XYZ file of C-alpha atoms in Angstrom:
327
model
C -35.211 -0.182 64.910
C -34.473 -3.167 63.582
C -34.843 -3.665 59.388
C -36.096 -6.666 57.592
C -33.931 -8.736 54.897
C -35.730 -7.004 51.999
C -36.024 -3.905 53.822
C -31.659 -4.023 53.969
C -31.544 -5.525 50.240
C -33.360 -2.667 48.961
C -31.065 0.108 50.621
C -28.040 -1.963 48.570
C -29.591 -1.378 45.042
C -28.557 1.699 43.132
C -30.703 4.928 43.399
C -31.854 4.293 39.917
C -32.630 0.798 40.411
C -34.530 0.943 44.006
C -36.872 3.872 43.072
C -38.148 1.796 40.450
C -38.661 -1.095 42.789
C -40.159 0.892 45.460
C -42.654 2.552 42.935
C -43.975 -1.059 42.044
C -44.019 -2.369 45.363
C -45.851 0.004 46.512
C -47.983 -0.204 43.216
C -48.537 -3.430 43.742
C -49.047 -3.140 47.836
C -51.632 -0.873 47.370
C -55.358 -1.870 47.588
C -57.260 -2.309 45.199
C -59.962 0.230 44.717
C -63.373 -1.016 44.279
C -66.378 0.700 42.313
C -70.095 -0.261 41.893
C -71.325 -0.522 38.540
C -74.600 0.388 37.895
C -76.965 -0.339 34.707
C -78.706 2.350 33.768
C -81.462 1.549 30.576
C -80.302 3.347 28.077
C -76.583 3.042 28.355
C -74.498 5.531 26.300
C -73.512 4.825 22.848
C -69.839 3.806 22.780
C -67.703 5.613 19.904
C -64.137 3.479 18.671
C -61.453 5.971 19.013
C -60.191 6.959 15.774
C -57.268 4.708 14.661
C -54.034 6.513 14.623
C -51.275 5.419 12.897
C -47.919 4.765 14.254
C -45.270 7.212 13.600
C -42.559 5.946 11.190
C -39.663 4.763 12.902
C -36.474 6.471 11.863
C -34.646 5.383 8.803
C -31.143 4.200 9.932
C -28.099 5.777 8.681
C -27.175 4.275 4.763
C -23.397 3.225 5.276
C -20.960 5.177 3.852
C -19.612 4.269 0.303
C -15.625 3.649 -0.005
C -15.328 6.845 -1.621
C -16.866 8.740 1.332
C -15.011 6.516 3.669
C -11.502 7.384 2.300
C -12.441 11.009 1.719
C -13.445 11.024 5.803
C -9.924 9.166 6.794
C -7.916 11.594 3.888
C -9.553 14.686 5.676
C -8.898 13.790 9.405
C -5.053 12.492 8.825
C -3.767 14.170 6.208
C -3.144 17.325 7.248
C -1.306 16.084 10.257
C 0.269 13.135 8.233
C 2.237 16.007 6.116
C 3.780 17.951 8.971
C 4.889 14.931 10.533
C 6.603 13.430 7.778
C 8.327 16.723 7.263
C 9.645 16.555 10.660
C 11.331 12.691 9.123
C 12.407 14.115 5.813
C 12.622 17.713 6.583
C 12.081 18.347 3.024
C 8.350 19.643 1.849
C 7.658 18.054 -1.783
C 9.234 14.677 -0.300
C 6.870 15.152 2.879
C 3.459 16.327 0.325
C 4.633 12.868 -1.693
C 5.149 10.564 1.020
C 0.893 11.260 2.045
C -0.070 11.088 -1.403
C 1.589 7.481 -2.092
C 0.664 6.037 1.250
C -3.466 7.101 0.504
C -2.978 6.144 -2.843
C -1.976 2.471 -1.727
C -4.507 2.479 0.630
C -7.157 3.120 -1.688
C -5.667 0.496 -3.899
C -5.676 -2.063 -1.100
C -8.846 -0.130 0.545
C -10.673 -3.606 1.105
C -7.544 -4.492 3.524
C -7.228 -0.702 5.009
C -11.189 -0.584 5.657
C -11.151 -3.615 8.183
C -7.935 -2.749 9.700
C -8.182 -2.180 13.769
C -6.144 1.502 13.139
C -6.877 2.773 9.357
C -4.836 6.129 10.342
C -1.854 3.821 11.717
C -1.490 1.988 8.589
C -1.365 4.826 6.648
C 0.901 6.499 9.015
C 3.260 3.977 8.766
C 3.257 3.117 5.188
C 3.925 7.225 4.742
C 7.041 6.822 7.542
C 8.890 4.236 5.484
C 8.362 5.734 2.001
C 9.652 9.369 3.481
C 12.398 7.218 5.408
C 13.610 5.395 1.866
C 16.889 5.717 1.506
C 16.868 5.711 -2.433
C 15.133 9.157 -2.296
C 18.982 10.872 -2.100
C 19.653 9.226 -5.915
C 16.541 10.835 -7.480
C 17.602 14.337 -9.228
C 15.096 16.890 -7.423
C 16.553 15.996 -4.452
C 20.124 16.437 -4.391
C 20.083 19.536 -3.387
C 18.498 21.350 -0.125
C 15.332 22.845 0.074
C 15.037 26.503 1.820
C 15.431 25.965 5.754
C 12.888 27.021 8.286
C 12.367 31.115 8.521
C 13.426 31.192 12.543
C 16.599 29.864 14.085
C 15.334 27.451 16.693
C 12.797 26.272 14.436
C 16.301 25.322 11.824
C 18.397 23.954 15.176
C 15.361 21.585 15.927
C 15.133 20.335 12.924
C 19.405 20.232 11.900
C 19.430 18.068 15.546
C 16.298 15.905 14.136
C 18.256 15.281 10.685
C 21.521 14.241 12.147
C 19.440 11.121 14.617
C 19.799 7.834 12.507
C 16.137 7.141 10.884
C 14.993 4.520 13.394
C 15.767 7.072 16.137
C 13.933 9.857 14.801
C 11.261 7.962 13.751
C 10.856 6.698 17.082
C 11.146 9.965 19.085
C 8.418 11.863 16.717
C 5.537 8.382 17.426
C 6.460 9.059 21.416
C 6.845 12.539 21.865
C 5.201 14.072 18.436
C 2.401 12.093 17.932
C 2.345 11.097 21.411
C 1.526 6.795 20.917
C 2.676 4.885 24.136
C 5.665 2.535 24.216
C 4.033 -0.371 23.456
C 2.293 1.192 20.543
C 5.493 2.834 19.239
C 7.308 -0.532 19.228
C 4.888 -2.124 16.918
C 4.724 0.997 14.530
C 8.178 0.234 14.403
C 8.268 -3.873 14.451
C 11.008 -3.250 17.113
C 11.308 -4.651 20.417
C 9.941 -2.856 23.748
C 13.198 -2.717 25.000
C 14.566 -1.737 21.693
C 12.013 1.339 21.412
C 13.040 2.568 24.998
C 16.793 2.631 24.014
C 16.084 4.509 20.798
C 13.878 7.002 22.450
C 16.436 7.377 25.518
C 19.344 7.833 23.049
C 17.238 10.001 20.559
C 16.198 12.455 23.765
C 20.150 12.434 24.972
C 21.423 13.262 21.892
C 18.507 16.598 21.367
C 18.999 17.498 24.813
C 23.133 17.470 24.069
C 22.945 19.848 21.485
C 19.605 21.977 22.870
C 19.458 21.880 26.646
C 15.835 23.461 27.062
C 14.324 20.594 25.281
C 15.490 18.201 27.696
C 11.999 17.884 29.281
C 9.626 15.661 27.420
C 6.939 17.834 27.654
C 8.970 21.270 26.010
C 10.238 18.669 23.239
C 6.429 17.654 22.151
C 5.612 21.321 21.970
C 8.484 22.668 19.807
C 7.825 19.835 17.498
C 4.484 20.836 17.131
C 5.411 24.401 16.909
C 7.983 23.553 14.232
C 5.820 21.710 12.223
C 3.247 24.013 12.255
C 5.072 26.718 11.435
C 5.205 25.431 7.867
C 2.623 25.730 5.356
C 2.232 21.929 3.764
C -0.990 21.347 2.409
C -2.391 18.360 0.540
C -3.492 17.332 -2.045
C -7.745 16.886 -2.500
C -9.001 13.811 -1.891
C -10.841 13.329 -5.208
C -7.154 13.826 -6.750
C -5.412 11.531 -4.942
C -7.978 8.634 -5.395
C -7.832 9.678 -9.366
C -4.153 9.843 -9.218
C -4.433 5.919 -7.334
C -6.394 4.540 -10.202
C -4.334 5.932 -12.618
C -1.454 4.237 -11.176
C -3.215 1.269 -10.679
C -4.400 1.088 -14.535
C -0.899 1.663 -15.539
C 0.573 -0.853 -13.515
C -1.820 -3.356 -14.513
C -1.345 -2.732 -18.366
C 1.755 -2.741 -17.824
C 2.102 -6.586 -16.023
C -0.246 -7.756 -19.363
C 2.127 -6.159 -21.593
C 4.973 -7.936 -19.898
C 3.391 -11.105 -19.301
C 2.078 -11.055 -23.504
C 5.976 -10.306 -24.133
C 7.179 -13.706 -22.193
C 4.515 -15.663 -23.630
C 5.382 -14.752 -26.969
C 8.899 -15.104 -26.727
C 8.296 -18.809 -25.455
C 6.263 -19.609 -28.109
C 8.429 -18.544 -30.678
C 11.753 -20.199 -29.020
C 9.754 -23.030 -29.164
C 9.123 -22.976 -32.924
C 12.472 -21.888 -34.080
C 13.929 -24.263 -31.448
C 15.910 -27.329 -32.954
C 14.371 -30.739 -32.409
C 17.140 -33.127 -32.446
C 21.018 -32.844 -31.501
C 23.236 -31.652 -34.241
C 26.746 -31.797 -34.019
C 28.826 -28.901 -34.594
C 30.889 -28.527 -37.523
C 34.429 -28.692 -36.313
C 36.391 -25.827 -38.475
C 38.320 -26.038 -41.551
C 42.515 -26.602 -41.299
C 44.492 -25.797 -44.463
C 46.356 -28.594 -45.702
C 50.534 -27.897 -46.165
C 52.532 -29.372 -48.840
C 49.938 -30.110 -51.218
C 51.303 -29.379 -54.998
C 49.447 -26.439 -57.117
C 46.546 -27.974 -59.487
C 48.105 -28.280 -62.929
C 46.219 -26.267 -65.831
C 44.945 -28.155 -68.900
C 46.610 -27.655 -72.091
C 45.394 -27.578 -75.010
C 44.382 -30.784 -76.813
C 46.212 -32.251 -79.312
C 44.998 -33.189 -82.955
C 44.722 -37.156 -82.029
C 42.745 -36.103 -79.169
C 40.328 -33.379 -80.885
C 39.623 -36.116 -83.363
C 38.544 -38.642 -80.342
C 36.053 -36.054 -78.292
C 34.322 -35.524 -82.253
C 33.817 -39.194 -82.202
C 32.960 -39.710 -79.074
C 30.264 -36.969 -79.105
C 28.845 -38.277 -82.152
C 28.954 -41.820 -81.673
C 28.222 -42.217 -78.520
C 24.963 -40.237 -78.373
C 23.606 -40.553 -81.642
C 24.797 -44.464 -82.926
C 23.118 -47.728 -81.917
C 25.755 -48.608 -79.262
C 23.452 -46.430 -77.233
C 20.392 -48.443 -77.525
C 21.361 -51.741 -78.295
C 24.112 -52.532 -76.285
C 26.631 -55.481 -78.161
C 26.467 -58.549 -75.842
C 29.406 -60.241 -74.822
């Protein structure tokens, strides 16, 4: 039997799509029915149909306020955040720290964080450099070694993980800890593609050296899991760490107005006591040689005792002063 050009058209449209359009052709093949109206004399009183009043449509969903926002991301990466920076630092307070500064920036900067394309990436990262810092071995509480895990493999893991230079480690807990793809990794890590497969290659080589059942990728990204799991790190509350932001963002700021009042006032007063023209410097004094001793004065003589009287009593007091003789 042979089909018609709509007839095969139809049969190419989705299920979905060509029971609809069978439905209304055949709503629209169908004859129309037709019915005799009849007036009758009295015809029945018509009643309008009470009115009834649309249903409210539903509200939509108020946005969430920063606060809730940053409580939400705190509460989903957090807890994960901590055991993976202890698996970088392998030290607990330095892990509990790293999360708290890296939320606490990002609530500072929570404009920037809000309208990133990965919120928990940013965070992620900014917590991977600040447990990565190398400055953290000057600080006092952190000279010496915290307790090491309670079981063995659980401490070999993590000696092996300590001993990988920081770019290495960092890069082997993104790809097999976290479990981001290369591509990902290497901009996590502002490192080259080919620079991110080396580290990971060398960073496997060197685990697999010292621990030859976690040479398969897929036994690594479960003992790390299982290792940092094994250790209780908890956060801090969210509410805290946005208080504990603030704080530090108060101080900081009081403290750049202190500083800048400081310069401004030392400028204006180096400007006042500042001289205004170029004075020479006074070369020092020499001591003369050869120079005879000042003589003492004697004492005066009758002839000249008898002078200084007259002088004193002429000269001040007689008419010489006043009318001087003309010559």
């Amino acid at each position: 039997m042979t089909q018609s050009p709509a007839t095969r058209d139809a049969n190419n449209l989705p299920a979905s799509l060509t029971k609809a359009d069978k439905v209304t052709n055949t709503q629209e093949a169908a004859p129309r029915p037709q019915v005799t109206v009849r007036p009758t004399k009295k015809p029945a009183p018509t009643t309008t149909p009470p009115a009834v009043s649309p249903s409210p449509s539903p509200s939509p969903p108020s946005p969430l306020t920063p606060a809730q926002a940053f409580d939400a991301l705190y509460g989903f990466c957090a807890p994960a955040l901590v055991r993976q920076t202890y698996l970088l630092c392998g030290r607990r307070e330095l892990a509990r720290e790293s999360v708290e500064q890296a939320f606490q920036l990002a609530w500072q900067r929570w404009p920037e964080v809000a309208v990133d394309r990965d919120p928990a990436g940013w965070v992620r990262a900014t917590a991977y450099e600040y447990a990565l810092s190398p400055w953290h071995r000057f600080r006092p509480r952190f000279r010496h070694p915290e307790p090491p895990p309670a079981h063995a493999p659980d401490r070999a893991l993590l000696d092996v993980l300590l001993t990988l230079p920081a770019p290495y480690r960092r890069t082997l807990l993104l790809y097999d800890g976290v479990g981001l793809d290369l591509p990902e990794t290497a901009a996590e890590t502002e490192a080259s593609t080919p620079a991110t497969a080396n580290r990971l290659l060398h960073a496997r080589e060197a685990i697999a050296a010292r621990l030859p059942a976690l040479a398969s990728p897929a036994e690594l990204h479960r003992r790390l899991a299982e290792v940092a799991s094994a250790e209780r790190l908890r956060a801090a509350k969210p509410p805290t760490v946005r208080m504990a932001g603030e704080r530090r963002a108060r101080f900081w700021t009081r403290a750049a107005i202190a500083f800048t009042v400081a310069i401004i006032g030392a400028t204006a007063l180096t400007v006042r006591t500042a001289p205004t023209q170029y004075e020479p410097p006074v070369p020092p004094g020499e001591t003369v040689q050869g120079v005879p001793p000042r003589a003492a004065p004697g004492p005066l003589s009758g002839k000249e005792l008898k002078l200084r009287a007259k002088l004193r009593s002429q000269t001040a007091n007689g008419p010489e002063r006043l009318l001087p003789q003309s010559r």
